Amino acid sequence: MDEGIALGTPKLSVVLPTYNRAGTLARAIGSVLRQSEPDLELIVIDDGSTDGSDRVVNGIGDARIRYFRHSPNRGGNYARNRGIEAAIAPIVSFLDSDDEYLPEKAATVLDFFDRNPTIDAVLDSHVLIYEGGKPPRERRNPSDLDPANFRRGVFRGTLSKPTPSISARRAALVKSGLFDEKLRRRQDMDLLLRLSREHACASISDVLWRKHWVEGAISAERESFVASLLAICDRHPEYLSDGDYRVGLERDVVRHFAELAADGKWRTIARDIGVLRRDGRVKLPALRSWRRGVRIFGRRLIGSR
């Protein structure tokens, strides 16, 4: 049910899915409402929360908020797709409910699309905020308008591509098929690869949002790594067949096993190697590739002390 009030046609629609994030939701919403460019709508899609998230949203009195709630929980991609479908503006951006925009996010995104009418999607940059006092770290993408470089960067993993970095023309998102609701991870990579098949995509170096990093989330990501990797191979076979693109796949595999080894997850290592061998498509990288894994292993050990 739409519980908000749409005023005219906004320049930007921000889609914010949430599930049981009442503790961080107000921060995320506030960061959107405090944008230097105020002509926007915020579409909050409550994916079956049971923690009072509805009270958080309803307690913020701003007509730019449109609040939808469904039940039961169906996953972030389902929620994002419902937000895109409800969006009024021609440009759509995304935000997760535990992250926040910097004040110039909306203005920078809109200015980019105004200046580049042939570009249909853009990846911006962000800063990682760690819990526990670890210094922040920027994840800065290049300012590059070459669509071929963009697609190559997505496959090779040289572009940082979390979902809140993505902004796109709504028409391009719809034509590309929206988010794949069957994917639990790497939905951002899959969407960008589908977008970049038929639409010009670019990246910019502007740091426009903060990602609040919780160390405990890494374990869940590792548990689903192999399944998500094979899902991307199913949907984008060139990830395997193109040697240039396969470099990114091999880097991901090395990183995955190096981080598992640093955390002593030997059973998970054995399980994941077994899954890859039974599938047969993804071979373990050559020995020379593991030099990078040794560096990742060492950095992770040092960082965990």
mmCIF file of C-alpha atoms in Angstrom:
data_model
loop_
_atom_site.group_PDB
_atom_site.id
_atom_site.type_symbol
_atom_site.label_atom_id
_atom_site.label_comp_id
_atom_site.label_asym_id
_atom_site.label_seq_id
_atom_site.Cartn_x
_atom_site.Cartn_y
_atom_site.Cartn_z
ATOM 1 C CA MET A 1 0.000 0.000 0.000
ATOM 2 C CA ASP A 2 1.309 3.444 -0.898
ATOM 3 C CA GLU A 3 1.201 5.515 2.302
ATOM 4 C CA GLY A 4 3.035 8.551 0.942
ATOM 5 C CA ILE A 5 2.018 11.561 -1.123
ATOM 6 C CA ALA A 6 3.564 12.136 -4.555
ATOM 7 C CA LEU A 7 4.011 15.824 -5.376
ATOM 8 C CA GLY A 8 4.446 16.489 -9.101
ATOM 9 C CA THR A 9 7.200 14.668 -10.978
ATOM 10 C CA PRO A 10 10.468 14.507 -9.035
ATOM 11 C CA LYS A 11 13.836 14.500 -10.780
ATOM 12 C CA LEU A 12 15.130 11.446 -8.894
ATOM 13 C CA SER A 13 13.572 8.380 -7.298
ATOM 14 C CA VAL A 14 15.572 6.771 -4.482
ATOM 15 C CA VAL A 15 14.621 3.139 -3.794
ATOM 16 C CA LEU A 16 15.356 1.991 -0.246
ATOM 17 C CA PRO A 17 14.493 -1.642 0.636
ATOM 18 C CA THR A 18 14.524 -2.537 4.323
ATOM 19 C CA TYR A 19 14.023 -5.593 6.483
ATOM 20 C CA ASN A 20 14.274 -5.350 10.271
ATOM 21 C CA ARG A 21 16.670 -2.398 10.251
ATOM 22 C CA ALA A 22 14.763 -0.074 12.580
ATOM 23 C CA GLY A 23 18.016 0.882 14.292
ATOM 24 C CA THR A 24 19.633 2.334 11.164
ATOM 25 C CA LEU A 25 16.622 3.195 9.014
ATOM 26 C CA ALA A 26 16.185 6.763 10.285
ATOM 27 C CA ARG A 27 19.823 7.543 9.479
ATOM 28 C CA ALA A 28 19.429 6.247 5.924
ATOM 29 C CA ILE A 29 16.152 8.126 5.347
ATOM 30 C CA GLY A 30 17.536 11.326 6.843
ATOM 31 C CA SER A 31 20.538 11.245 4.520
ATOM 32 C CA VAL A 32 18.194 11.237 1.513
ATOM 33 C CA LEU A 33 15.915 13.978 2.808
ATOM 34 C CA ARG A 34 18.912 16.240 3.549
ATOM 35 C CA GLN A 35 20.197 16.206 -0.038
ATOM 36 C CA SER A 36 21.306 19.524 -1.502
ATOM 37 C CA GLU A 37 18.993 18.698 -4.435
ATOM 38 C CA PRO A 38 15.563 18.405 -2.779
ATOM 39 C CA ASP A 39 13.503 17.524 -5.860
ATOM 40 C CA LEU A 40 13.287 13.794 -5.266
ATOM 41 C CA GLU A 41 11.085 11.058 -3.922
ATOM 42 C CA LEU A 42 12.137 8.369 -1.454
ATOM 43 C CA ILE A 43 10.445 5.004 -1.975
ATOM 44 C CA VAL A 44 10.798 2.857 1.147
ATOM 45 C CA ILE A 45 9.943 -0.786 0.504
ATOM 46 C CA ASP A 46 9.435 -2.597 3.813
ATOM 47 C CA ASP A 47 10.096 -6.261 3.075
ATOM 48 C CA GLY A 48 7.991 -7.725 5.886
ATOM 49 C CA SER A 49 9.763 -6.137 8.869
ATOM 50 C CA THR A 50 8.637 -7.120 12.370
ATOM 51 C CA ASP A 51 10.803 -4.727 14.406
ATOM 52 C CA GLY A 52 8.753 -1.531 14.256
ATOM 53 C CA SER A 53 10.310 -0.188 11.063
ATOM 54 C CA ASP A 54 6.886 1.118 10.072
ATOM 55 C CA ARG A 55 6.850 3.383 13.140
ATOM 56 C CA VAL A 56 10.255 4.763 12.181
ATOM 57 C CA VAL A 57 9.068 5.688 8.684
ATOM 58 C CA ASN A 58 5.681 7.018 9.761
ATOM 59 C CA GLY A 59 7.341 9.150 12.418
ATOM 60 C CA ILE A 60 9.222 11.163 9.774
ATOM 61 C CA GLY A 61 6.973 13.848 8.398
ATOM 62 C CA ASP A 62 8.087 14.443 4.843
ATOM 63 C CA ALA A 63 5.735 14.288 1.844
ATOM 64 C CA ARG A 64 8.586 13.056 -0.372
ATOM 65 C CA ILE A 65 8.490 9.654 1.353
ATOM 66 C CA ARG A 66 6.361 6.941 -0.215
ATOM 67 C CA TYR A 67 6.102 3.897 2.031
ATOM 68 C CA PHE A 68 5.138 0.426 0.807
ATOM 69 C CA ARG A 69 4.973 -2.639 2.993
ATOM 70 C CA HIS A 70 4.440 -6.248 2.013
ATOM 71 C CA SER A 71 4.549 -9.545 3.875
ATOM 72 C CA PRO A 72 6.085 -12.086 4.107
ATOM 73 C CA ASN A 73 9.743 -11.236 3.506
ATOM 74 C CA ARG A 74 10.669 -11.896 -0.134
ATOM 75 C CA GLY A 75 14.227 -10.601 -0.370
ATOM 76 C CA GLY A 76 15.993 -7.405 -1.313
ATOM 77 C CA ASN A 77 15.746 -7.872 -5.070
ATOM 78 C CA TYR A 78 11.985 -8.303 -4.929
ATOM 79 C CA ALA A 79 11.762 -5.131 -2.843
ATOM 80 C CA ARG A 80 14.030 -3.158 -5.194
ATOM 81 C CA ASN A 81 11.966 -4.212 -8.199
ATOM 82 C CA ARG A 82 8.754 -3.064 -6.561
ATOM 83 C CA GLY A 83 10.451 0.255 -5.888
ATOM 84 C CA ILE A 84 11.562 0.658 -9.511
ATOM 85 C CA GLU A 85 8.040 -0.137 -10.696
ATOM 86 C CA ALA A 86 6.614 2.506 -8.353
ATOM 87 C CA ALA A 87 9.214 5.148 -9.270
ATOM 88 C CA ILE A 88 7.944 8.340 -10.870
ATOM 89 C CA ALA A 89 11.229 10.037 -11.750
ATOM 90 C CA PRO A 90 13.203 9.248 -14.936
ATOM 91 C CA ILE A 91 16.377 8.539 -12.900
ATOM 92 C CA VAL A 92 16.543 5.892 -10.154
ATOM 93 C CA SER A 93 19.167 5.507 -7.425
ATOM 94 C CA PHE A 94 19.397 2.926 -4.645
ATOM 95 C CA LEU A 95 20.260 2.935 -0.963
ATOM 96 C CA ASP A 96 20.449 0.130 1.588
ATOM 97 C CA SER A 97 18.898 0.761 4.983
ATOM 98 C CA ASP A 98 22.164 0.481 6.914
ATOM 99 C CA ASP A 99 24.053 2.934 4.661
ATOM 100 C CA GLU A 100 23.732 6.680 3.992
ATOM 101 C CA TYR A 101 24.087 9.245 1.227
ATOM 102 C CA LEU A 102 26.473 12.164 1.359
ATOM 103 C CA PRO A 103 24.693 15.517 0.769
ATOM 104 C CA GLU A 104 25.712 15.929 -2.894
ATOM 105 C CA LYS A 105 24.699 12.451 -4.090
ATOM 106 C CA ALA A 106 21.445 13.437 -5.823
ATOM 107 C CA ALA A 107 22.793 16.655 -7.345
ATOM 108 C CA THR A 108 25.910 14.928 -8.706
ATOM 109 C CA VAL A 109 23.957 12.042 -10.222
ATOM 110 C CA LEU A 110 21.405 14.304 -11.887
ATOM 111 C CA ASP A 111 24.109 16.607 -13.226
ATOM 112 C CA PHE A 112 25.934 13.605 -14.691
ATOM 113 C CA PHE A 113 22.879 12.403 -16.611
ATOM 114 C CA ASP A 114 22.112 15.936 -17.791
ATOM 115 C CA ARG A 115 25.635 16.290 -19.184
ATOM 116 C CA ASN A 116 25.741 12.774 -20.659
ATOM 117 C CA PRO A 117 22.410 12.106 -22.406
ATOM 118 C CA THR A 118 23.708 8.960 -24.147
ATOM 119 C CA ILE A 119 24.696 7.236 -20.866
ATOM 120 C CA ASP A 120 21.984 5.122 -19.237
ATOM 121 C CA ALA A 121 23.684 3.974 -16.028
ATOM 122 C CA VAL A 122 26.530 5.176 -13.831
ATOM 123 C CA LEU A 123 28.562 3.744 -10.954
ATOM 124 C CA ASP A 124 29.769 6.268 -8.395
ATOM 125 C CA SER A 125 32.228 5.805 -5.532
ATOM 126 C CA HIS A 126 31.877 5.428 -1.769
ATOM 127 C CA VAL A 127 33.697 5.276 1.547
ATOM 128 C CA LEU A 128 33.680 2.255 3.845
ATOM 129 C CA ILE A 129 33.008 3.016 7.504
ATOM 130 C CA TYR A 130 34.189 0.142 9.708
ATOM 131 C CA GLU A 131 32.907 -0.696 13.150
ATOM 132 C CA GLY A 132 35.476 -0.915 15.931
ATOM 133 C CA GLY A 133 37.507 2.171 15.112
ATOM 134 C CA LYS A 134 39.283 0.964 11.975
ATOM 135 C CA PRO A 135 40.073 3.950 9.699
ATOM 136 C CA PRO A 136 37.610 4.603 6.835
ATOM 137 C CA ARG A 137 38.602 3.459 3.365
ATOM 138 C CA GLU A 138 37.564 4.957 0.050
ATOM 139 C CA ARG A 139 36.464 2.720 -2.800
ATOM 140 C CA ARG A 140 36.954 5.074 -5.719
ATOM 141 C CA ASN A 141 36.033 4.131 -9.292
ATOM 142 C CA PRO A 142 37.659 5.816 -12.295
ATOM 143 C CA SER A 143 35.894 8.602 -14.149
ATOM 144 C CA ASP A 144 35.430 6.717 -17.407
ATOM 145 C CA LEU A 145 32.750 7.179 -20.062
ATOM 146 C CA ASP A 146 33.877 4.263 -22.267
ATOM 147 C CA PRO A 147 31.128 1.566 -22.237
ATOM 148 C CA ALA A 148 33.606 -1.157 -23.276
ATOM 149 C CA ASN A 149 35.856 -0.364 -20.328
ATOM 150 C CA PHE A 150 32.820 -0.442 -18.051
ATOM 151 C CA ARG A 151 31.745 -3.938 -19.066
ATOM 152 C CA ARG A 152 35.311 -5.197 -18.848
ATOM 153 C CA GLY A 153 35.682 -3.662 -15.385
ATOM 154 C CA VAL A 154 32.538 -5.383 -14.108
ATOM 155 C CA PHE A 155 33.743 -8.786 -15.289
ATOM 156 C CA ARG A 156 37.325 -8.289 -14.107
ATOM 157 C CA GLY A 157 36.302 -6.919 -10.732
ATOM 158 C CA THR A 158 38.193 -3.650 -11.142
ATOM 159 C CA LEU A 159 35.033 -1.593 -10.600
ATOM 160 C CA SER A 160 33.504 -1.337 -7.143
ATOM 161 C CA LYS A 161 29.815 -2.030 -7.703
ATOM 162 C CA PRO A 162 27.639 -2.346 -4.578
ATOM 163 C CA THR A 163 24.010 -1.587 -5.313
ATOM 164 C CA PRO A 164 23.910 1.916 -3.724
ATOM 165 C CA SER A 165 26.622 2.965 -6.228
ATOM 166 C CA ILE A 166 24.217 2.321 -9.113
ATOM 167 C CA SER A 167 22.060 5.036 -10.664
ATOM 168 C CA ALA A 168 20.245 4.489 -13.952
ATOM 169 C CA ARG A 169 17.522 5.730 -16.218
ATOM 170 C CA ARG A 170 14.332 3.973 -15.197
ATOM 171 C CA ALA A 171 13.531 3.017 -18.794
ATOM 172 C CA ALA A 172 16.872 1.199 -19.113
ATOM 173 C CA LEU A 173 16.308 -0.695 -15.855
ATOM 174 C CA VAL A 174 12.889 -1.852 -17.025
ATOM 175 C CA LYS A 175 14.158 -2.849 -20.485
ATOM 176 C CA SER A 176 17.025 -4.825 -18.935
ATOM 177 C CA GLY A 177 14.655 -6.869 -16.795
ATOM 178 C CA LEU A 178 15.180 -5.295 -13.350
ATOM 179 C CA PHE A 179 16.956 -7.258 -10.589
ATOM 180 C CA ASP A 180 17.004 -11.046 -10.778
ATOM 181 C CA GLU A 181 14.829 -12.063 -7.830
ATOM 182 C CA LYS A 182 16.350 -15.562 -7.755
ATOM 183 C CA LEU A 183 19.810 -14.216 -6.893
ATOM 184 C CA ARG A 184 20.687 -13.773 -3.213
ATOM 185 C CA ARG A 185 24.123 -12.310 -3.915
ATOM 186 C CA ARG A 186 25.850 -10.501 -6.778
ATOM 187 C CA GLN A 187 22.588 -8.978 -7.918
ATOM 188 C CA ASP A 188 24.524 -5.785 -8.619
ATOM 189 C CA MET A 189 27.010 -7.527 -10.943
ATOM 190 C CA ASP A 190 24.252 -9.372 -12.784
ATOM 191 C CA LEU A 191 22.171 -6.224 -13.287
ATOM 192 C CA LEU A 192 25.145 -4.212 -14.555
ATOM 193 C CA LEU A 193 26.144 -6.925 -17.010
ATOM 194 C CA ARG A 194 22.621 -7.030 -18.417
ATOM 195 C CA LEU A 195 22.433 -3.242 -18.561
ATOM 196 C CA SER A 196 25.787 -2.961 -20.315
ATOM 197 C CA ARG A 197 24.792 -5.389 -23.094
ATOM 198 C CA GLU A 198 22.490 -2.854 -24.730
ATOM 199 C CA HIS A 199 23.034 0.401 -22.838
ATOM 200 C CA ALA A 200 26.009 2.699 -22.429
ATOM 201 C CA CYS A 201 27.256 2.633 -18.844
ATOM 202 C CA ALA A 202 29.975 4.680 -17.143
ATOM 203 C CA SER A 203 31.718 5.227 -13.820
ATOM 204 C CA ILE A 204 32.697 8.329 -11.848
ATOM 205 C CA SER A 205 35.218 8.930 -9.077
ATOM 206 C CA ASP A 206 32.934 11.124 -6.925
ATOM 207 C CA VAL A 207 32.522 9.656 -3.415
ATOM 208 C CA LEU A 208 28.784 10.048 -2.840
ATOM 209 C CA TRP A 209 27.762 7.694 -0.027
ATOM 210 C CA ARG A 210 28.910 5.831 3.069
ATOM 211 C CA LYS A 211 28.774 2.080 3.461
ATOM 212 C CA HIS A 212 28.695 0.965 7.078
ATOM 213 C CA TRP A 213 30.628 -2.279 7.172
ATOM 214 C CA VAL A 214 29.764 -4.924 9.762
ATOM 215 C CA GLU A 215 32.429 -7.619 10.034
ATOM 216 C CA GLY A 216 29.894 -10.348 10.821
ATOM 217 C CA ALA A 217 28.323 -9.956 7.376
ATOM 218 C CA ILE A 218 31.456 -11.405 5.742
ATOM 219 C CA SER A 219 30.751 -14.910 7.046
ATOM 220 C CA ALA A 220 27.325 -15.014 5.399
ATOM 221 C CA GLU A 221 28.826 -13.814 2.110
ATOM 222 C CA ARG A 222 31.452 -16.552 2.140
ATOM 223 C CA GLU A 223 28.880 -19.245 2.790
ATOM 224 C CA SER A 224 27.024 -18.314 -0.407
ATOM 225 C CA PHE A 225 30.076 -17.424 -2.523
ATOM 226 C CA VAL A 226 30.288 -20.552 -4.689
ATOM 227 C CA ALA A 227 26.543 -20.693 -5.360
ATOM 228 C CA SER A 228 26.531 -17.038 -6.430
ATOM 229 C CA LEU A 229 29.649 -17.513 -8.575
ATOM 230 C CA LEU A 230 28.077 -20.406 -10.463
ATOM 231 C CA ALA A 231 24.835 -18.451 -10.832
ATOM 232 C CA ILE A 232 26.729 -15.645 -12.587
ATOM 233 C CA CYS A 233 28.413 -18.221 -14.852
ATOM 234 C CA ASP A 234 24.970 -19.591 -15.750
ATOM 235 C CA ARG A 235 23.636 -16.154 -16.659
ATOM 236 C CA HIS A 236 26.808 -14.787 -18.288
ATOM 237 C CA PRO A 237 28.781 -17.615 -19.927
ATOM 238 C CA GLU A 238 31.426 -15.208 -21.259
ATOM 239 C CA TYR A 239 32.677 -14.976 -17.663
ATOM 240 C CA LEU A 240 34.154 -18.418 -18.373
ATOM 241 C CA SER A 241 34.737 -18.369 -22.121
ATOM 242 C CA ASP A 242 36.498 -14.993 -22.448
ATOM 243 C CA GLY A 243 40.038 -15.175 -21.090
ATOM 244 C CA ASP A 244 40.132 -11.461 -20.343
ATOM 245 C CA TYR A 245 36.936 -11.618 -18.294
ATOM 246 C CA ARG A 246 37.946 -14.874 -16.599
ATOM 247 C CA VAL A 247 40.753 -13.010 -14.835
ATOM 248 C CA GLY A 248 38.129 -11.474 -12.569
ATOM 249 C CA LEU A 249 36.604 -14.866 -11.807
ATOM 250 C CA GLU A 250 40.013 -16.290 -10.871
ATOM 251 C CA ARG A 251 40.743 -13.315 -8.617
ATOM 252 C CA ASP A 252 37.462 -13.857 -6.795
ATOM 253 C CA VAL A 253 38.195 -17.542 -6.274
ATOM 254 C CA VAL A 254 41.687 -16.812 -4.917
ATOM 255 C CA ARG A 255 40.341 -14.135 -2.558
ATOM 256 C CA HIS A 256 37.588 -16.420 -1.308
ATOM 257 C CA PHE A 257 39.865 -19.298 -0.382
ATOM 258 C CA ALA A 258 42.600 -17.035 1.030
ATOM 259 C CA GLU A 259 40.123 -15.358 3.386
ATOM 260 C CA LEU A 260 38.663 -18.717 4.427
ATOM 261 C CA ALA A 261 42.173 -20.016 5.149
ATOM 262 C CA ALA A 262 43.037 -16.945 7.227
ATOM 263 C CA ASP A 263 39.930 -17.607 9.342
ATOM 264 C CA GLY A 264 40.658 -21.324 9.653
ATOM 265 C CA LYS A 265 37.495 -22.378 7.781
ATOM 266 C CA TRP A 266 38.954 -25.646 6.510
ATOM 267 C CA ARG A 267 35.638 -27.494 6.279
ATOM 268 C CA THR A 268 34.170 -24.710 4.172
ATOM 269 C CA ILE A 269 37.256 -24.809 1.940
ATOM 270 C CA ALA A 270 36.848 -28.560 1.423
ATOM 271 C CA ARG A 271 33.122 -28.186 0.766
ATOM 272 C CA ASP A 272 33.559 -25.387 -1.781
ATOM 273 C CA ILE A 273 36.385 -27.146 -3.635
ATOM 274 C CA GLY A 274 34.137 -30.195 -3.868
ATOM 275 C CA VAL A 275 31.254 -28.160 -5.273
ATOM 276 C CA LEU A 276 33.494 -26.562 -7.907
ATOM 277 C CA ARG A 277 34.961 -29.908 -8.931
ATOM 278 C CA ARG A 278 31.547 -31.540 -9.252
ATOM 279 C CA ASP A 279 30.288 -28.643 -11.351
ATOM 280 C CA GLY A 280 33.409 -28.839 -13.501
ATOM 281 C CA ARG A 281 33.263 -25.400 -15.149
ATOM 282 C CA VAL A 282 35.350 -23.310 -12.762
ATOM 283 C CA LYS A 283 38.875 -24.652 -12.432
ATOM 284 C CA LEU A 284 41.097 -23.712 -9.520
ATOM 285 C CA PRO A 285 43.472 -20.964 -10.692
ATOM 286 C CA ALA A 286 47.061 -21.691 -11.701
ATOM 287 C CA LEU A 287 49.729 -21.643 -9.004
ATOM 288 C CA ARG A 288 51.020 -18.198 -10.016
ATOM 289 C CA SER A 289 47.611 -16.712 -9.188
ATOM 290 C CA TRP A 290 47.929 -17.782 -5.576
ATOM 291 C CA ARG A 291 50.714 -15.276 -4.914
ATOM 292 C CA ARG A 292 47.966 -12.731 -4.556
ATOM 293 C CA GLY A 293 46.149 -15.122 -2.240
ATOM 294 C CA VAL A 294 49.193 -15.256 0.026
ATOM 295 C CA ARG A 295 49.140 -11.449 0.303
ATOM 296 C CA ILE A 296 45.410 -11.450 1.087
ATOM 297 C CA PHE A 297 45.975 -14.196 3.689
ATOM 298 C CA GLY A 298 48.716 -12.175 5.360
ATOM 299 C CA ARG A 299 46.777 -8.910 5.418
ATOM 300 C CA ARG A 300 43.744 -10.632 6.882
ATOM 301 C CA LEU A 301 45.777 -12.259 9.651
ATOM 302 C CA ILE A 302 47.347 -8.932 10.553
ATOM 303 C CA GLY A 303 44.006 -7.154 10.433
ATOM 304 C CA SER A 304 42.346 -9.673 12.755
ATOM 305 C CA ARG A 305 44.832 -9.086 15.576
#
